[in-house]
Short mmCIF file of C-alpha atoms in Angstrom, two decimals:
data_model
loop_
_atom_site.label_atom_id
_atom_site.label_comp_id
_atom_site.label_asym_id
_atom_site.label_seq_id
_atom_site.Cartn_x
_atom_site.Cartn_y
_atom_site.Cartn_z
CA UNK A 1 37.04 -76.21 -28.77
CA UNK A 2 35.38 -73.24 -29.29
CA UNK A 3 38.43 -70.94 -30.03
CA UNK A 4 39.66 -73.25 -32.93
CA UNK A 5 35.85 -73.86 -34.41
CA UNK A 6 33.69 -70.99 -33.51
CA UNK A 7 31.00 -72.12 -36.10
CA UNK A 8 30.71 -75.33 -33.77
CA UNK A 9 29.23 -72.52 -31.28
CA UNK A 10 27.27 -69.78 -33.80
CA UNK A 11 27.72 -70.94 -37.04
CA UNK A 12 25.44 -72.43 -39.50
CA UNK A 13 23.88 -75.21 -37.87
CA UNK A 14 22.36 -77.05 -40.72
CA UNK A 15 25.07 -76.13 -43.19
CA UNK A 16 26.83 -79.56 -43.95
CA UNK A 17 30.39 -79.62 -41.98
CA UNK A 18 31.60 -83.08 -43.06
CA UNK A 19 31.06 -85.69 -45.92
CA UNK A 20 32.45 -89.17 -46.52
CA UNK A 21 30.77 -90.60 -49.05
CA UNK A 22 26.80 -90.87 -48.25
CA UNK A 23 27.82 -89.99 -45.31
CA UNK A 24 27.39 -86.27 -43.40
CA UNK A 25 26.73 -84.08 -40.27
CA UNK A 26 25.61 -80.60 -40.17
CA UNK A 27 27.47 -78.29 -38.40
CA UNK A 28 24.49 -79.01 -35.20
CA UNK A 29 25.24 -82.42 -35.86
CA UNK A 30 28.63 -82.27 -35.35
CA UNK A 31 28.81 -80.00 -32.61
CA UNK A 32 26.21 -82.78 -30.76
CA UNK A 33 28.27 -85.84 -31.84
CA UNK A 34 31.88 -84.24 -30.98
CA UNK A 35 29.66 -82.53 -27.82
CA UNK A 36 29.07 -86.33 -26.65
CA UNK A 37 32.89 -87.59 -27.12
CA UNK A 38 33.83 -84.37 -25.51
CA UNK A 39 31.78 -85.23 -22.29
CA UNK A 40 33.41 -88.66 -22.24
CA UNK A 41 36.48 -87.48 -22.20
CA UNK A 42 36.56 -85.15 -18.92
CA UNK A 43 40.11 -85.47 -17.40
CA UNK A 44 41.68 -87.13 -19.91
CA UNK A 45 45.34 -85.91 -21.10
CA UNK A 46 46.33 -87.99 -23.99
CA UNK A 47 43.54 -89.59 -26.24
CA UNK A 48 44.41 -91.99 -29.38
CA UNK A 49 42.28 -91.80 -32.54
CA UNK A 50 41.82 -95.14 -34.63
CA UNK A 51 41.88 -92.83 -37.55
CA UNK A 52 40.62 -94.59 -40.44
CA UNK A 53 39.69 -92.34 -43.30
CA UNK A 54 35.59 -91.96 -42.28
CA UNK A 55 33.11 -89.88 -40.40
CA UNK A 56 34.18 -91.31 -36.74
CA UNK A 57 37.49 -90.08 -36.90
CA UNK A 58 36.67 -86.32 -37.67
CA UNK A 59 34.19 -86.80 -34.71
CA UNK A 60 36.53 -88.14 -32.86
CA UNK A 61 39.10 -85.65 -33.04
CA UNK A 62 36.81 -82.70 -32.79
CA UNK A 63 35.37 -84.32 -29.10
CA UNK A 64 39.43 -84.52 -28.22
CA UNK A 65 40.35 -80.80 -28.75
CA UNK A 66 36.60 -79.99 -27.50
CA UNK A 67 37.47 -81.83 -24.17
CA UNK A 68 40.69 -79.86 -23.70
CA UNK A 69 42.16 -83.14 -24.19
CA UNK A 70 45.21 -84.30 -26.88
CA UNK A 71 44.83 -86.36 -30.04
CA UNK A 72 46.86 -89.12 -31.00
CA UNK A 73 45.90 -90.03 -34.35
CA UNK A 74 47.25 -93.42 -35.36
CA UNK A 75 47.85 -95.11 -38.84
CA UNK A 76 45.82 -97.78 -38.83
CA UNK A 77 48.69 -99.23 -41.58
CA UNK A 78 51.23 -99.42 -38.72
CA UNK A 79 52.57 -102.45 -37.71
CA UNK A 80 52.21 -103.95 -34.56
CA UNK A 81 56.09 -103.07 -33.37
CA UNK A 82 55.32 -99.22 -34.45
CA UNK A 83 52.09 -98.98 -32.78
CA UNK A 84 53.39 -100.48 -29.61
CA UNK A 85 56.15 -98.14 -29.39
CA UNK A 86 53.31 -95.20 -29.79
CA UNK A 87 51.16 -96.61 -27.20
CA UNK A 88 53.76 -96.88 -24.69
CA UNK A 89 55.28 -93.54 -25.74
CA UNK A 90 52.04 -91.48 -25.22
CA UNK A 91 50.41 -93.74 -22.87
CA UNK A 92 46.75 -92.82 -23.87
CA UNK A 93 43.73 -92.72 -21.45
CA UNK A 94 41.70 -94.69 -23.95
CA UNK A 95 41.42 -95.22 -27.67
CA UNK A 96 38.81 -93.65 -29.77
CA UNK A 97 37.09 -95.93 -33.02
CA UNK A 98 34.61 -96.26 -35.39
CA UNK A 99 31.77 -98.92 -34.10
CA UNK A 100 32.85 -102.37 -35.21
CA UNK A 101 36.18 -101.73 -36.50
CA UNK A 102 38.83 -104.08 -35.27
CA UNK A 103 41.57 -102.90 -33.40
CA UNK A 104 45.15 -104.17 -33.27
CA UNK A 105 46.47 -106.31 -30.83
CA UNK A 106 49.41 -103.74 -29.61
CA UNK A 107 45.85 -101.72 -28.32
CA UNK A 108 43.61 -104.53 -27.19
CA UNK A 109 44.95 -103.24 -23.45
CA UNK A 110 43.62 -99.94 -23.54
CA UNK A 111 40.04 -99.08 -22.79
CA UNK A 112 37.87 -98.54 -25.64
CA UNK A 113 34.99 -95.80 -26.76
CA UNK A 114 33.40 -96.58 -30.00
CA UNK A 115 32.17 -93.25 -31.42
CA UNK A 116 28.58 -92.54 -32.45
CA UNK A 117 27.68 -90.30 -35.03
CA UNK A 118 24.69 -89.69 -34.39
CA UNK A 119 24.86 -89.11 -30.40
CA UNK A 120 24.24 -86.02 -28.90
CA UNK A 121 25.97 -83.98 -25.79
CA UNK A 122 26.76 -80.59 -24.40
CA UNK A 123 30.97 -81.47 -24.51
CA UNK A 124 31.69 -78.77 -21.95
CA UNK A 125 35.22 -76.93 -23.30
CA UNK A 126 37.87 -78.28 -21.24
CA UNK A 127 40.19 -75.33 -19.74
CA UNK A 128 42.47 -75.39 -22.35
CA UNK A 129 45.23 -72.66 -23.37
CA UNK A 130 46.92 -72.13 -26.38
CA UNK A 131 50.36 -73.64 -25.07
CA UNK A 132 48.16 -76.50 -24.30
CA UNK A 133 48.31 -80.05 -26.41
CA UNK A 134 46.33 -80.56 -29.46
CA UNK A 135 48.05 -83.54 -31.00
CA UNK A 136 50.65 -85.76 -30.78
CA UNK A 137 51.77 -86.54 -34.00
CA UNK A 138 54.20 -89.30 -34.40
CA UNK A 139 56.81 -88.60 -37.29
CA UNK A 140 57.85 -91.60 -39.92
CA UNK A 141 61.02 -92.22 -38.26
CA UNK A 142 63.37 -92.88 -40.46
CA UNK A 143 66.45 -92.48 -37.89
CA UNK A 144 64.86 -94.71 -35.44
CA UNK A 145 61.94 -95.34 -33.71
CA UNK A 146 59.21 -92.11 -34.28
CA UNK A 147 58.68 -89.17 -32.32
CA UNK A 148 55.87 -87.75 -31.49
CA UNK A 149 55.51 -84.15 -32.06
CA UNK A 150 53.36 -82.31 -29.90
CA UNK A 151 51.49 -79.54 -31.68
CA UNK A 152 49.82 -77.08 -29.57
CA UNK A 153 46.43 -75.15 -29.79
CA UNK A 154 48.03 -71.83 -31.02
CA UNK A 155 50.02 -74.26 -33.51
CA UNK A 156 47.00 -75.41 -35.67
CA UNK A 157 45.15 -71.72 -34.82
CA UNK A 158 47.94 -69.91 -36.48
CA UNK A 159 48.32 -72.12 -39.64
CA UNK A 160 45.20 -72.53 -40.57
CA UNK A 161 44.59 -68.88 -40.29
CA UNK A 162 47.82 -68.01 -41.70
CA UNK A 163 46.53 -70.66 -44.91
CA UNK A 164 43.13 -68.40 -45.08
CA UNK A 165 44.96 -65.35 -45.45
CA UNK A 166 47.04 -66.88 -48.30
CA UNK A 167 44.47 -68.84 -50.09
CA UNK A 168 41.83 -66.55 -49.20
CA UNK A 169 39.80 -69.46 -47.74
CA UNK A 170 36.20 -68.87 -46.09
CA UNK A 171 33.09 -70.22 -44.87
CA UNK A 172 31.96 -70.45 -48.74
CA UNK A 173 34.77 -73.34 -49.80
CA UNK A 174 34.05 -76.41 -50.38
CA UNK A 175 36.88 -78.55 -49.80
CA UNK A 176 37.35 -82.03 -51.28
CA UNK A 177 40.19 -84.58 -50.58
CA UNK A 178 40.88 -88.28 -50.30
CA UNK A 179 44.39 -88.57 -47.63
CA UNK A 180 45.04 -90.41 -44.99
CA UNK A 181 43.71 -89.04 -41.58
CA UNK A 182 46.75 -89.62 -39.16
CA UNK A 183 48.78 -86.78 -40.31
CA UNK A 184 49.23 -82.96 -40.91
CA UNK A 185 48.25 -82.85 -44.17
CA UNK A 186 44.68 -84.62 -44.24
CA UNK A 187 43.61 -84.14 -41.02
CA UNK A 188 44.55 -80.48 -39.85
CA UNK A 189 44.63 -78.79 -43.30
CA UNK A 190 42.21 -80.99 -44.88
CA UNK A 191 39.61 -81.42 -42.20
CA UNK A 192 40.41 -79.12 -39.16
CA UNK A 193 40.82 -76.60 -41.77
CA UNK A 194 37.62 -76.32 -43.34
CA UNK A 195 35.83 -76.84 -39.47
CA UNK A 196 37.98 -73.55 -38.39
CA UNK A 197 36.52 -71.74 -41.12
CA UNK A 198 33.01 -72.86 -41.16
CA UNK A 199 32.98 -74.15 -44.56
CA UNK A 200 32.69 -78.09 -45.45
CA UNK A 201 34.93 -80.62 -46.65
CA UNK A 202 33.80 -83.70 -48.55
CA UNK A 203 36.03 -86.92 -48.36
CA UNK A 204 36.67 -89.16 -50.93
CA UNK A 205 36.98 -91.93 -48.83
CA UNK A 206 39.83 -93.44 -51.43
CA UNK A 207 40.91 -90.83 -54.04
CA UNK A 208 40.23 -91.77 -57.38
CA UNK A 209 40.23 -89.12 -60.43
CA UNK A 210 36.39 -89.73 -61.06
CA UNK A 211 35.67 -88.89 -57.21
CA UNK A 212 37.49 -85.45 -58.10
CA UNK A 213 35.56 -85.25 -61.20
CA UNK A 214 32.19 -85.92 -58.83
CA UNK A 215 32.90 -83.12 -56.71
CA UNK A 216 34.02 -80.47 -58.38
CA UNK A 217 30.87 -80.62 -60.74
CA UNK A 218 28.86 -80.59 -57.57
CA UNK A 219 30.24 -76.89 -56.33
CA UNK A 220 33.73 -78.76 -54.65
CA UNK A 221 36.33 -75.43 -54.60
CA UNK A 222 39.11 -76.32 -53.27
CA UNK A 223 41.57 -79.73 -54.72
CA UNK A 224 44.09 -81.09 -51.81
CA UNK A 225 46.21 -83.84 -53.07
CA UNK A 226 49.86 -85.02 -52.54
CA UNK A 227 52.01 -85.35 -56.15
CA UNK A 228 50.98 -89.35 -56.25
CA UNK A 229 47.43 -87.57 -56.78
CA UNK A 230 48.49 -85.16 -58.95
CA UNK A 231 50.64 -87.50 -60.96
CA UNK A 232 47.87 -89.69 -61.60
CA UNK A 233 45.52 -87.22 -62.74
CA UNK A 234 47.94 -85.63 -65.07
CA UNK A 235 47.89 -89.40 -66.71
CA UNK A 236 44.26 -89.42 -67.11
CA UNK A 237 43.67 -85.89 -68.14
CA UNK A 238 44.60 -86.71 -71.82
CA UNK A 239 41.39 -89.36 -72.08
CA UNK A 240 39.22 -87.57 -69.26
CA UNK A 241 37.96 -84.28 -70.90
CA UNK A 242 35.69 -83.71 -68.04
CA UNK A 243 38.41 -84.02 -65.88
CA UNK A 244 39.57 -81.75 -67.43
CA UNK A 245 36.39 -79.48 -67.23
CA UNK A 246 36.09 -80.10 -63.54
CA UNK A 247 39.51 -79.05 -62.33
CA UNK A 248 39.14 -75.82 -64.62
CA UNK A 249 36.15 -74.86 -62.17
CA UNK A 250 38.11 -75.32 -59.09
CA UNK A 251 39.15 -72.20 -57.54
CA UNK A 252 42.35 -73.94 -55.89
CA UNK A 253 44.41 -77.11 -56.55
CA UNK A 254 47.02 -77.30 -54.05
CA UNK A 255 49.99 -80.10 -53.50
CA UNK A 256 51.45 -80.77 -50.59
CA UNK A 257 53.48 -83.59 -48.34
CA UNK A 258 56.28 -83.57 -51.25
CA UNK A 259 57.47 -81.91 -54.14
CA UNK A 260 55.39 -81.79 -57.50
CA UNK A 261 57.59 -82.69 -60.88
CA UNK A 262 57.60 -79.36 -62.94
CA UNK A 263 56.38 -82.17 -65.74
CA UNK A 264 53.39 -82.67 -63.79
CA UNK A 265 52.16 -79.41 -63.33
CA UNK A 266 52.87 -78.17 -67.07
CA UNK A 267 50.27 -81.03 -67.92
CA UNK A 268 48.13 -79.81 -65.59
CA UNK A 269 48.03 -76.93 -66.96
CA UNK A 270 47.92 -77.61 -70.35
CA UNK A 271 44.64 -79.58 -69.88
CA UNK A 272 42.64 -77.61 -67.40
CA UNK A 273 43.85 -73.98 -67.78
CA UNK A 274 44.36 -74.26 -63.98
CA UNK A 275 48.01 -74.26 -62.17
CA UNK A 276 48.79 -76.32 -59.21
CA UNK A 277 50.41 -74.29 -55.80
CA UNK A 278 52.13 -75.37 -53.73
CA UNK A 279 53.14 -75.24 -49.88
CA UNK A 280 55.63 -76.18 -47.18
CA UNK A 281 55.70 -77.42 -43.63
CA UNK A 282 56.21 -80.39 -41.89
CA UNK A 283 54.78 -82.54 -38.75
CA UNK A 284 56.91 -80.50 -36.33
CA UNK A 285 56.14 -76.87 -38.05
CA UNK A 286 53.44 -77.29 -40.00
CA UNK A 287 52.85 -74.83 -42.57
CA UNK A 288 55.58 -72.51 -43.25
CA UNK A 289 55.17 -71.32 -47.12
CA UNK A 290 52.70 -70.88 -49.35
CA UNK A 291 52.44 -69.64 -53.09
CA UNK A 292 49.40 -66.88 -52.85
CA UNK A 293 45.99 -67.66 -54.44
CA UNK A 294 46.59 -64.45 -55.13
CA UNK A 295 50.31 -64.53 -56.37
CA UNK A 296 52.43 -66.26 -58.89
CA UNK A 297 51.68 -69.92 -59.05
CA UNK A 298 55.21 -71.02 -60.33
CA UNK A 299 55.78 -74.57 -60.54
CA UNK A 300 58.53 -75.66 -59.15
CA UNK A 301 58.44 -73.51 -55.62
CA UNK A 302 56.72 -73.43 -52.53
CA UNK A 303 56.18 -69.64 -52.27
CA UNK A 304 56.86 -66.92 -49.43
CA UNK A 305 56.68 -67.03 -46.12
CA UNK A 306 53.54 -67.34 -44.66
CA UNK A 307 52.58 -64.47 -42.23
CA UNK A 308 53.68 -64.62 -39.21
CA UNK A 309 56.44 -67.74 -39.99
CA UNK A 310 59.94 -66.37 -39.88
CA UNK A 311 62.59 -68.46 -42.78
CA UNK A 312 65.87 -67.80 -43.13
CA UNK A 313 68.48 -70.35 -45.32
CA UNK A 314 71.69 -71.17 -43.35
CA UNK A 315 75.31 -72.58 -44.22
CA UNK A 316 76.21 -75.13 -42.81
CA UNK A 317 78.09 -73.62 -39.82
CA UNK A 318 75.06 -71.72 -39.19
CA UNK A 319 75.48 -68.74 -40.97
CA UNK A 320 72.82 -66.97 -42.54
CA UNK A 321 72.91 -66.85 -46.56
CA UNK A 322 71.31 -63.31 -47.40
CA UNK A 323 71.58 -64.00 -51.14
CA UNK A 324 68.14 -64.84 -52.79
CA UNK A 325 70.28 -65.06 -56.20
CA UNK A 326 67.78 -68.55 -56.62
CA UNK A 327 71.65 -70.23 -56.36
CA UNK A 328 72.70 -70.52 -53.07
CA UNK A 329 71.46 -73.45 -51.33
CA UNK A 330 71.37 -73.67 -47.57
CA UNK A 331 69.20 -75.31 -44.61
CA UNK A 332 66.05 -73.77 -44.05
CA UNK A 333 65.21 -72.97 -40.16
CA UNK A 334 62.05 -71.80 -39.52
CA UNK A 335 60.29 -70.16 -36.09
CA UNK A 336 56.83 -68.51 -34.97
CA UNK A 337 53.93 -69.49 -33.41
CA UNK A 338 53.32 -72.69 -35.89
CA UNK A 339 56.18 -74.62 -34.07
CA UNK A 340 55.54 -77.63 -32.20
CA UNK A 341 56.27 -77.21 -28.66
CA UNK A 342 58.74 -80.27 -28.67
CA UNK A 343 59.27 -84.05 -28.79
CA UNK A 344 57.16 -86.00 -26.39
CA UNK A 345 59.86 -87.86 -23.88
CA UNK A 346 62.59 -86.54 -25.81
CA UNK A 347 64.29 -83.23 -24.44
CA UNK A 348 67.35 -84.61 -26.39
CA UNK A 349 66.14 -84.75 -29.45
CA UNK A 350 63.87 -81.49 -29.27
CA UNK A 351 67.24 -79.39 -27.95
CA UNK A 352 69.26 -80.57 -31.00
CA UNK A 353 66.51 -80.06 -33.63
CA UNK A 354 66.71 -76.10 -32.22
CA UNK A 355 69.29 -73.42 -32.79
CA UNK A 356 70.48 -71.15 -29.59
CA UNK A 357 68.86 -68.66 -30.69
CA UNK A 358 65.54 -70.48 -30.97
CA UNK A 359 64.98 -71.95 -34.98
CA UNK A 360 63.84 -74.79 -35.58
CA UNK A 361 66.30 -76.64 -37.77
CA UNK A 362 64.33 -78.44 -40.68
CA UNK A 363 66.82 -80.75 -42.42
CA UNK A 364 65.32 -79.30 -45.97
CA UNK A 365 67.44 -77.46 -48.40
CA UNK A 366 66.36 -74.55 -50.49
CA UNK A 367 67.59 -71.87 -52.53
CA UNK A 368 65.38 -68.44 -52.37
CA UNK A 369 64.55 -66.19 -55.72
CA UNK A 370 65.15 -62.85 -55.81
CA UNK A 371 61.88 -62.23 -55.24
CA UNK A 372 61.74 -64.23 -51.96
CA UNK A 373 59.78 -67.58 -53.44
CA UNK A 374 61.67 -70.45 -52.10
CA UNK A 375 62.40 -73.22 -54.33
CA UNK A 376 63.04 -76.61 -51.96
CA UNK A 377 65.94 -78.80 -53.50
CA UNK A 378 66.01 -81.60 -50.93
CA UNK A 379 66.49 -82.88 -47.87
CA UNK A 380 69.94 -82.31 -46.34
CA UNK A 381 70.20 -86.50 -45.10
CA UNK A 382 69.47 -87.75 -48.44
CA UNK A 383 69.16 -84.71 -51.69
CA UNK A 384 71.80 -82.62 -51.07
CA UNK A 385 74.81 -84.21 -52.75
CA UNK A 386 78.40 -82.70 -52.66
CA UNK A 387 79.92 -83.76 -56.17
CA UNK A 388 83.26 -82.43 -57.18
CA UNK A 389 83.25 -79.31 -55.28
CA UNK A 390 79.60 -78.22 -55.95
CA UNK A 391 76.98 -78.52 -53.27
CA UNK A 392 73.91 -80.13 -55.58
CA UNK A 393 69.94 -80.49 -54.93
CA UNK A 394 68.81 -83.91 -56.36
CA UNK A 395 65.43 -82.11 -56.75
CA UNK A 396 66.03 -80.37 -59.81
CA UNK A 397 67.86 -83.22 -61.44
CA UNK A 398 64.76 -85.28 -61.02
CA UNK A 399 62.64 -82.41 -62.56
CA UNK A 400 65.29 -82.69 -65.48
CA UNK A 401 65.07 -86.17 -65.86
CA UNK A 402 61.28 -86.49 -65.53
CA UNK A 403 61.06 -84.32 -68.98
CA UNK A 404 62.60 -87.16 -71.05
CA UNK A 405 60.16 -88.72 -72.74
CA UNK A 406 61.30 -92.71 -71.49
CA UNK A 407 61.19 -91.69 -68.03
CA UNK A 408 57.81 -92.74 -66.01
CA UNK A 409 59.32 -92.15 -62.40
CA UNK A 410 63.02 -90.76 -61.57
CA UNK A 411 64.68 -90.71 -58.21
CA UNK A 412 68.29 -89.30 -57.49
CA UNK A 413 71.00 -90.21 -54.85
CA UNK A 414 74.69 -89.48 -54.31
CA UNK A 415 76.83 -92.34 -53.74
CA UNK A 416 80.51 -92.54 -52.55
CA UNK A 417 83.29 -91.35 -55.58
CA UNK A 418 86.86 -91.36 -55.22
CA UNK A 419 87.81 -88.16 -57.76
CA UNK A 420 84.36 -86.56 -57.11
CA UNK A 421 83.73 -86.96 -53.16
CA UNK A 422 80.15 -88.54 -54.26
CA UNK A 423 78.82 -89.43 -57.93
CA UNK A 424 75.05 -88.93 -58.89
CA UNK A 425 72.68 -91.62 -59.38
CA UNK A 426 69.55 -91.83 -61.14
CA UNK A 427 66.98 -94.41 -60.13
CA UNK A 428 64.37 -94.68 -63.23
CA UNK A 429 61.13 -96.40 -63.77
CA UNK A 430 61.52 -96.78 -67.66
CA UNK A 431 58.27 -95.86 -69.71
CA UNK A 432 59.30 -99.15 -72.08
CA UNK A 433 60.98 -100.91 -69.73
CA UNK A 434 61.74 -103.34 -73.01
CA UNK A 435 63.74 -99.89 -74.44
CA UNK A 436 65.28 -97.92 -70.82
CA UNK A 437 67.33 -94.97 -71.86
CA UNK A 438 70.49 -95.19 -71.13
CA UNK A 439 72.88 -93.75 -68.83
CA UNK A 440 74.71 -91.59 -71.75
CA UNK A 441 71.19 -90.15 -73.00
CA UNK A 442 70.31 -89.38 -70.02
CA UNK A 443 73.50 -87.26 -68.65
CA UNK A 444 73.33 -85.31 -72.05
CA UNK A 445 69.30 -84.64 -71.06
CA UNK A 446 70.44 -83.29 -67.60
CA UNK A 447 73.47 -81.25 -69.02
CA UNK A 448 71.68 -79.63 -71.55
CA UNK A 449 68.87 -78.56 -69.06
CA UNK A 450 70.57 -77.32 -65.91
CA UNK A 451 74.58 -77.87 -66.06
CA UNK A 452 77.42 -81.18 -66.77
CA UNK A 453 78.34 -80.90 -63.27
CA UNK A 454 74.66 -82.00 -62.45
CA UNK A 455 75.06 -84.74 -65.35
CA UNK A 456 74.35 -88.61 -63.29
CA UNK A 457 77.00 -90.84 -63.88
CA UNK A 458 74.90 -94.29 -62.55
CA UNK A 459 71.57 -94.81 -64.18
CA UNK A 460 69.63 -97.70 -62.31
CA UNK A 461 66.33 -99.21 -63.57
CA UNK A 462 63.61 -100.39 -61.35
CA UNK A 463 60.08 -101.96 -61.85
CA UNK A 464 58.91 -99.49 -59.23
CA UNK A 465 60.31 -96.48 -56.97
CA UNK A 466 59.44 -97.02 -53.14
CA UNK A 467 56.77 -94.96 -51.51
CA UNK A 468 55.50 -94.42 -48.07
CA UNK A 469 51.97 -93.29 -47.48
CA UNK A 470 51.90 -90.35 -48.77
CA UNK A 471 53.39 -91.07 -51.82
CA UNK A 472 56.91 -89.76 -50.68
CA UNK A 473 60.09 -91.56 -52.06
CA UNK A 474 61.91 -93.61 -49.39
CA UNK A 475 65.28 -93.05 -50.36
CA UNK A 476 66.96 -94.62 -47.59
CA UNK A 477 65.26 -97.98 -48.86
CA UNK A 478 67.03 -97.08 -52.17
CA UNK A 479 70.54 -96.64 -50.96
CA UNK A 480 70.12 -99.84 -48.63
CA UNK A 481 69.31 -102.07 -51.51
CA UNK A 482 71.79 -100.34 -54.02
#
């Protein structure tokens, strides 16, 4: 769609849009390629995406939103019970895939259109507006089966130019990243993005710290990665001097999808010179904070406000907490033109996830700094823990706990307390699993760094802390098992 890629239309044509690997189209190239999909696609209203992390999928996507059509990227890690449910749910026209790959049985009914490369059409613009469907983005659903989010074309517009404005992000960045392609993060920051502002983006196909390494020596600007990523590289740095050398040449490292350890960044920084920033948003939002290229990169937050996104923190009977004392934790709701226009099939559940007055009620809890930065503490469901008459963010305690030296990987839940209402628990991944620390040392850590009432009273030692995808903790799975 013109309107979302205007260098599609009159930008550089031979300036290289997207790389995966050996693989890459110019900015003509891609405009032919997606132009072909696009012409395909004529009529269509919904549109899945077999998106597997490779050239086809960018294509693919691209023809979609150049067709006027909606994308419904799909995790080609779902199971068979998940994808069915999707299919059904958004009941696509056809399903768009790489040449060759081999589809699921929950899609085997749909008609197929393998995508080629190296085709060439007009793609007519399909009469589009920006209330219109982009994607349908299906969230993890953890409370049942998922939702799909529908995220209109004035959605992704206004985030992605909000993101410029706050990174200060042009045609001259070169963008390099190795996530998943069925989500916000690595498919409308991480490729989207770049398209929008005429720059290029280089995927790694698989992250791997030498990839990184690769790209930033060869003019790469711009680092997006999710803490797994971040984590890992922060082990390697100390062996890896160029690394090291590479990530100090990078003019932005950002981490997104879920909250950074403070220990992570300060080795980060240590070793490259470089600090890590962060953002927030979500499927249903997506971005709503940012910390500035140009501001403060303080580990540990997620920023201000991104322009145009309005955030306010709430108590829990809906009233507004004006304090930015950094203290006072409440729900963060969110509103503006970045909002998804609702769940697909689901008035129900898109009425209760907005106020009356028309926020969009996130489930995350945050405190704010005086100076407006907002420092996430954790989700409402599963972080926030009441303990003896103190409303507590497990965030922070994991911070804490992830600066003890025979900690690896630290995870923190409440659990049911008769004196205290709910006592705190500490999942660890030892670093000597032969020597744990033990539940004593570890309250006395927490105490000393933040306050007793925020002590744990369970310590419990695993082998390994469950992840989803995008390296996110699934601590539902935790609590079930406990």
């Amino acid at each position: 769609m013109s309107s979302l890629f205007p260098a599609l239309a009159d930008g550089p044509g031979e300036r290289v849009a997207l790389r995966f690997g050996e693989r890459s189209l110019t900015y003509g190239g891609l405009a032919g390629a997606a132009g072909a999909v696009a012409g395909r696609l004529r009529g269509a209203g919904r549109v899945a995406v077999w998106a597997t992390p490779e050239l086809e999928t960018a294509v693919a996507v691209t023809g979609v939103l150049l067709a006027g059509a909606a994308a419904v990227p799909l995790n080609p890690k779902s199971g068979q019970k998940e994808l069915a449910h999707i299919v059904s749910d958004s009941a696509p026209a056809l399903v768009l895939a790489a040449s060759g790959a081999e589809l699921p049985e929950a899609l085997r009914d749909l008609p197929r259109l393998d995508v080629d490369v190296s085709a060439v059409g007009p793609g007519p613009e399909g009469q589009a507006g920006d209330a219109d469907p982009a994607l349908v983005v299906y969230t993890s659903g953890t409370t049942g089966p998922p939702k799909g989010a529908v995220l209109p074309r004035r959605a992704l517009a206004a985030t992605l130019d909000a993101l410029a404005d706050a990174w200060q992000w042009t045609a001259d960045d070169v963008l390099v990243h190795g996530l998943p392609l069925f989500h916000v993060h690595g498919l409308v920051l991480g490729i989207l993005g770049p398209l929008r502002r005429g720059g290029s983006v280089r995927h790694l196909g698989r992250f791997s710290a030498e990839g990184v390494t690769r790209e930033l020596n060869d003019g790469a600007s711009m680092l997006f990665g999710v803490p797994t990523m971040y984590h890992r590289i922060a082990e390697a740095l100390p062996d890896d001097p160029e690394l090291a050398k590479a990530l100090g040449r990078a003019r932005l490292l950002v981490s997104g999808s879920a909250a950074l350890p403070v220990h992570d960044h300060e080795r980060i920084a240590a070793a490259t010179g470089r600090r890590v920033i962060e953002r927030y948003g979500m499927t249903e939002t997506l971005m709503n904070t940012s910390v500035r290229a140009d501001g403060e990169p303080r580990a540990g937050t997620v920023g201000v406000p991104l322009p145009g996104v309005g955030l306010r923190l709430v108590e829990e009977d809906g009233t507004p907490i004006t304090a930015y004392d950094g203290e006072s934790v409440g729900e963060i709701q969110v509103r503006g033109p970045n909002l998804f226009t609702g769940y697909l099939n689901r008035p129900d559940a898109t009425a209760a996830a907005f106020t009356a007055d028309g926020w969009f009620r996130t489930g995350d809890m945050a405190v704010r700094e005086s100076d407006g930065y907002v420092r996430i503490v954790g989700r409402k469901a599963t972080d926030l823990i009441k303990s003896g008459g103190y409303k507590i963010g497990a965030g922070e305690i994991e911070n804490a706990l992830l600066e003890h030296p025979g900690v690896r990987e630290a995870a923190v839940t409440g659990e049911p307390d008769p004196d205290l209402g709910e006592r705190i628990v500490a999942w660890i991944v030892p670093a000597d699993p032969q020597s744990p620390p033990t539940v004593e040392e570890l309250a006395d850590h927490v105490a000393r760094r933040l306050a007793p009432h925020k002590r744990p009273r369970v310590v419990r030692h695993l082998t390994a802390l469950p992840r989803n995808d995008m390296g996110k903790i699934m601590k539902r799975a935790l609590v079930a098992d406990a």
